[in-house]
Short mmCIF file of C-alpha atoms in Angstrom, two decimals:
data_model
loop_
_atom_site.label_atom_id
_atom_site.label_comp_id
_atom_site.label_asym_id
_atom_site.label_seq_id
_atom_site.Cartn_x
_atom_site.Cartn_y
_atom_site.Cartn_z
CA MET A 90 -34.77 64.84 24.82
CA MET A 91 -33.52 61.71 26.22
CA LYS A 92 -36.60 59.71 25.13
CA MET A 93 -36.09 61.08 21.49
CA LYS A 94 -32.43 59.91 21.59
CA ARG A 95 -33.44 56.48 22.80
CA ILE A 96 -35.98 56.28 19.95
CA ALA A 97 -33.60 57.38 17.33
CA LEU A 98 -30.90 54.88 18.53
CA SER A 99 -33.45 52.07 18.41
CA ALA A 100 -34.33 53.00 14.91
CA LEU A 101 -30.59 52.97 13.89
CA LEU A 102 -30.09 49.54 15.44
CA SER A 103 -33.18 48.05 13.63
CA LEU A 104 -31.84 49.47 10.41
CA GLY A 105 -28.39 47.88 11.06
CA LEU A 106 -29.88 44.43 11.77
CA VAL A 107 -31.90 44.59 8.52
CA ALA A 108 -28.79 45.47 6.61
CA CYS A 109 -26.93 42.53 8.00
CA GLY A 110 -29.39 40.07 6.47
CA PRO A 111 -31.38 37.47 7.97
CA MET A 112 -30.91 36.71 11.71
CA GLU A 113 -30.07 33.29 13.17
CA GLU A 114 -33.23 31.46 13.94
CA PRO A 115 -33.87 29.02 16.78
CA GLU A 116 -32.78 25.68 15.61
CA SER A 117 -34.42 22.06 16.07
CA THR A 118 -31.33 19.85 16.00
CA THR A 119 -31.62 16.09 15.85
CA GLU A 120 -28.05 15.25 16.26
CA ALA A 121 -26.16 16.90 19.18
CA GLN A 122 -22.42 17.68 19.42
CA GLY A 123 -20.34 15.90 21.99
CA ALA A 124 -21.91 12.34 21.80
CA GLN A 125 -20.04 9.74 23.70
CA ALA A 126 -20.66 7.07 20.90
CA LEU A 127 -20.87 7.36 17.09
CA GLU A 128 -24.30 8.69 16.49
CA ALA A 129 -27.00 6.26 15.42
CA GLY A 130 -27.49 6.07 11.59
CA CYS A 131 -23.97 7.02 10.67
CA THR A 132 -23.00 4.85 7.88
CA SER A 133 -20.18 6.81 6.44
CA LEU A 134 -17.94 9.77 7.12
CA GLY A 135 -18.72 13.10 5.42
CA SER A 136 -16.18 14.74 2.94
CA GLY A 137 -15.37 17.52 5.38
CA ILE A 138 -13.59 15.40 7.95
CA THR A 139 -11.85 13.23 5.12
CA SER A 140 -10.58 16.54 3.31
CA HIS A 141 -9.27 17.77 6.68
CA ALA A 142 -7.34 14.61 7.23
CA CYS A 143 -6.01 14.66 3.76
CA VAL A 144 -4.79 18.25 4.28
CA HIS A 145 -2.51 17.02 7.10
CA ALA A 146 -1.39 14.00 5.18
CA GLY A 147 -0.38 16.15 2.25
CA ASN A 148 1.28 18.94 4.32
CA PRO A 149 5.01 17.97 5.23
CA ALA A 150 4.95 20.49 7.98
CA ASP A 151 2.23 18.26 9.87
CA HIS A 152 4.11 15.05 9.58
CA LEU A 153 5.82 13.61 12.77
CA ALA A 154 8.00 10.49 12.75
CA ARG A 155 7.54 7.63 15.33
CA THR A 156 9.30 4.24 15.69
CA ALA A 157 6.63 1.94 16.59
CA SER A 158 7.10 -0.59 19.55
CA ALA A 159 7.59 -4.21 18.84
CA THR A 160 5.23 -5.04 21.72
CA ARG A 161 1.79 -3.94 22.63
CA THR A 162 2.62 -1.67 25.63
CA THR A 163 1.38 1.55 27.09
CA SER A 164 4.86 2.88 27.08
CA ALA A 165 4.89 2.87 23.32
CA PRO A 166 5.41 6.31 21.37
CA SER A 167 2.50 8.64 21.49
CA ILE A 168 0.46 9.83 18.64
CA SER A 169 -1.85 12.09 20.72
CA THR A 170 -1.02 15.57 19.36
CA LYS A 171 -3.89 16.85 17.36
CA HIS A 172 -3.93 17.68 13.61
CA LYS A 173 -0.85 15.77 12.73
CA ALA A 174 0.18 12.92 10.29
CA TYR A 175 2.28 10.28 12.06
CA ASP A 176 4.83 8.39 9.86
CA LEU A 177 5.34 5.08 11.75
CA THR A 178 8.39 2.85 11.16
CA LEU A 179 7.35 -0.66 12.02
CA PRO A 180 9.32 -3.66 12.92
CA SER A 181 10.33 -5.61 9.86
CA SER A 182 7.51 -7.58 8.55
CA ALA A 183 5.65 -7.38 11.81
CA GLU A 184 3.03 -5.55 13.85
CA GLY A 185 4.07 -2.28 15.50
CA SER A 186 2.33 -0.16 18.41
CA VAL A 187 1.98 3.24 19.44
CA THR A 188 -0.38 4.87 22.00
CA TYR A 189 -3.18 7.36 21.81
CA VAL A 190 -4.70 9.34 24.75
CA PRO A 191 -7.95 11.35 23.77
CA ALA A 192 -8.46 14.65 25.44
CA THR A 193 -12.26 14.32 25.06
CA THR A 194 -14.62 11.39 25.23
CA GLY A 195 -16.15 10.69 21.88
CA SER A 196 -15.69 9.17 18.44
CA TYR A 197 -12.16 9.31 16.78
CA ALA A 198 -11.37 8.39 13.24
CA PHE A 199 -7.93 6.89 12.36
CA TYR A 200 -6.95 7.31 8.72
CA ARG A 201 -4.08 5.42 7.27
CA THR A 202 -2.17 5.04 4.06
CA GLN A 203 -2.54 1.27 3.93
CA ASN A 204 -5.46 -1.13 4.70
CA VAL A 205 -3.61 -3.50 6.92
CA PRO A 206 -4.46 -5.05 10.31
CA PHE A 207 -5.28 -2.32 12.79
CA THR A 208 -6.32 -2.81 16.46
CA VAL A 209 -7.21 -0.37 19.23
CA ILE A 210 -6.71 -1.80 22.81
CA ASN A 211 -7.73 -0.19 26.04
CA GLY A 212 -4.37 -0.07 27.94
CA SER A 213 -6.08 -0.38 31.28
CA THR A 214 -8.47 -3.42 30.64
CA ASN A 215 -6.65 -5.04 27.53
CA ALA A 216 -9.95 -4.97 25.82
CA THR A 217 -10.20 -4.40 22.16
CA VAL A 218 -12.15 -1.46 21.11
CA ALA A 219 -14.17 -2.51 18.10
CA ALA A 220 -14.50 -0.23 15.18
CA ALA A 221 -17.88 1.58 15.20
CA LEU A 222 -17.36 2.24 11.48
CA SER A 223 -14.93 1.34 8.77
CA GLN A 224 -14.55 2.37 5.15
CA THR A 225 -12.25 3.03 2.34
CA VAL A 226 -11.09 6.50 1.45
CA SER A 227 -11.34 7.74 -2.15
CA SER A 228 -10.18 11.42 -2.41
CA THR A 229 -8.37 12.69 -5.34
CA GLY A 230 -4.68 13.65 -4.66
CA CYS A 231 -4.82 12.00 -1.02
CA SER A 232 -2.45 9.27 0.10
CA LEU A 233 -5.03 8.01 2.71
CA VAL A 234 -6.95 4.96 1.66
CA TYR A 235 -8.66 3.67 4.63
CA VAL A 236 -10.35 4.87 8.07
CA SER A 237 -11.99 3.29 11.11
CA VAL A 238 -13.91 5.05 13.85
CA HIS A 239 -13.51 4.11 17.50
CA ASP A 240 -15.29 5.34 20.50
CA LEU A 241 -12.79 6.44 23.24
CA THR A 242 -12.80 7.67 26.61
CA ALA A 243 -11.05 10.79 27.77
CA GLY A 244 -7.63 10.38 29.62
CA THR A 245 -7.46 6.60 28.91
CA THR A 246 -4.23 5.35 27.23
CA TYR A 247 -5.11 3.16 24.15
CA ILE A 248 -2.66 1.01 22.29
CA VAL A 249 -2.83 1.30 18.59
CA ALA A 250 -1.36 -1.79 16.93
CA THR A 251 -0.94 -1.92 13.11
CA GLY A 252 0.84 -3.99 10.66
CA PRO A 253 2.75 -5.66 9.08
CA ALA A 254 2.68 -3.13 6.28
CA ALA A 255 4.51 -2.79 2.93
CA GLY A 256 7.82 -1.20 3.42
CA ASN A 257 7.51 -1.53 7.13
CA ALA A 258 5.99 1.84 7.14
CA ILE A 259 2.58 3.51 7.53
CA THR A 260 1.21 7.03 8.17
CA LEU A 261 -1.62 7.45 10.44
CA VAL A 262 -3.89 10.77 10.75
CA PRO A 263 -6.18 10.73 13.99
CA GLU A 264 -9.13 12.86 13.83
CA PHE A 265 -11.83 13.75 16.50
CA LEU A 266 -15.16 13.78 14.85
CA ASP A 267 -16.45 16.66 16.96
CA ASP A 268 -13.82 18.88 15.39
CA SER A 269 -15.15 18.34 11.91
CA ARG A 270 -18.95 18.46 12.32
CA THR A 271 -21.08 20.35 9.69
CA ARG A 272 -24.64 21.52 10.22
CA TYR A 273 -27.06 20.43 7.62
CA TYR A 274 -30.66 21.80 6.96
CA ARG A 275 -33.66 19.84 5.93
CA ASP A 276 -34.65 20.78 2.32
CA ALA A 277 -38.05 19.28 1.81
CA ASP A 278 -38.86 21.04 -1.51
CA GLY A 279 -35.35 20.24 -3.02
CA ASP A 280 -34.42 24.05 -3.86
CA GLY A 281 -31.06 23.92 -2.09
CA TYR A 282 -32.20 25.98 0.85
CA GLY A 283 -33.19 24.25 4.15
CA SER A 284 -35.61 25.08 7.03
CA THR A 285 -34.54 25.30 10.77
CA THR A 286 -34.68 21.65 11.29
CA SER A 287 -30.95 20.46 11.14
CA VAL A 288 -28.50 17.76 11.91
CA TYR A 289 -24.94 18.50 13.25
CA THR A 290 -22.59 15.70 12.18
CA ALA A 291 -19.20 14.61 10.78
CA CYS A 292 -21.05 11.80 8.87
CA THR A 293 -22.63 11.80 5.58
CA PRO A 294 -25.96 13.76 6.06
CA PRO A 295 -29.37 12.08 5.41
CA SER A 296 -30.72 12.48 2.02
CA GLY A 297 -32.55 15.82 1.54
CA TYR A 298 -30.33 18.01 3.69
CA THR A 299 -28.23 20.92 2.65
CA THR A 300 -25.72 23.33 4.21
CA GLN A 301 -27.69 26.42 3.18
CA ARG A 302 -30.68 27.64 5.21
CA PHE A 303 -33.26 30.48 5.59
CA ASP A 304 -35.90 28.91 3.42
CA CYS A 305 -39.18 30.56 4.33
CA ASN A 306 -41.25 28.06 2.56
CA ASP A 307 -39.93 24.55 2.52
CA THR A 308 -43.14 22.89 1.48
CA PRO A 309 -42.49 20.13 -1.15
CA VAL A 310 -43.22 21.18 -4.66
CA SER A 311 -45.17 24.40 -4.01
CA GLY A 312 -42.23 25.82 -2.03
CA ALA A 313 -39.55 25.09 -4.54
CA SER A 314 -39.58 28.46 -6.15
CA ILE A 315 -39.65 30.32 -2.77
CA ASN A 316 -36.11 30.64 -1.21
CA PRO A 317 -33.37 33.24 -0.54
CA GLY A 318 -31.93 32.72 -4.04
CA ALA A 319 -35.12 33.43 -5.88
CA THR A 320 -36.05 36.58 -7.78
CA GLU A 321 -38.75 38.83 -6.13
CA VAL A 322 -41.87 39.03 -8.19
CA CYS A 323 -43.79 42.18 -7.51
CA GLY A 324 -47.59 42.11 -6.98
CA ASN A 325 -47.96 38.41 -6.35
CA GLY A 326 -48.47 38.56 -2.71
CA ILE A 327 -45.43 36.27 -1.93
CA ASP A 328 -42.12 36.77 -0.37
CA ASP A 329 -40.27 35.03 -3.03
CA ASN A 330 -36.72 35.63 -1.80
CA CYS A 331 -37.55 35.24 1.87
CA ASP A 332 -36.16 38.65 2.85
CA GLY A 333 -39.12 39.50 4.94
CA SER A 334 -40.89 41.88 2.56
CA GLN A 335 -42.79 41.97 -0.72
CA CYS A 336 -42.73 44.45 -3.56
#
């Protein structure tokens, strides 16, 4: 009796898994999360992290006011709280400074509302932290116009100096790249569905990658009509829609 119950339970579990759709497959990932420096090959930030920063810039509840220091000092006001937009008041027609202390070692993007002089300084060594990437921002309805990415070390106090700026004011939105990474899957046949080979990045993905997966035939040309979105054709001996069965 116990054996029959176990068999019945096993059958029910199997049916449940089939009903839930395709199971997660082991992935071959070429970009790992948690890199200490901006990943090689990253030439621009992806739309996901920029959209996230724009949400904070456009939400009044996310804004915090700071009066920037007239000198570069580690005692300047902090802008370290995550997911905030900082409205800085700068000294008249001059540079102003704030501080940033990252909680995790990695790459950080500093979005801003004006493309004006911007410098990140290690407060312990006084060394300037060069931007690993800089680019203009173009997002409809977003006040952010420029961003630079800097590789920072956890627990270190960094001085962020910027200005002069128009109106003696500027808004900064700091973002940790690891918080906005997206997994993209290689789509060799261009049908909109990828294989298990993937990249995990906040940067613009390589050409030929998609956010959808579970393509059971990603062979260029011949596999383009075989994917989870295809219609199953009965009697052709092919699993057209990649559901694991043929009709």
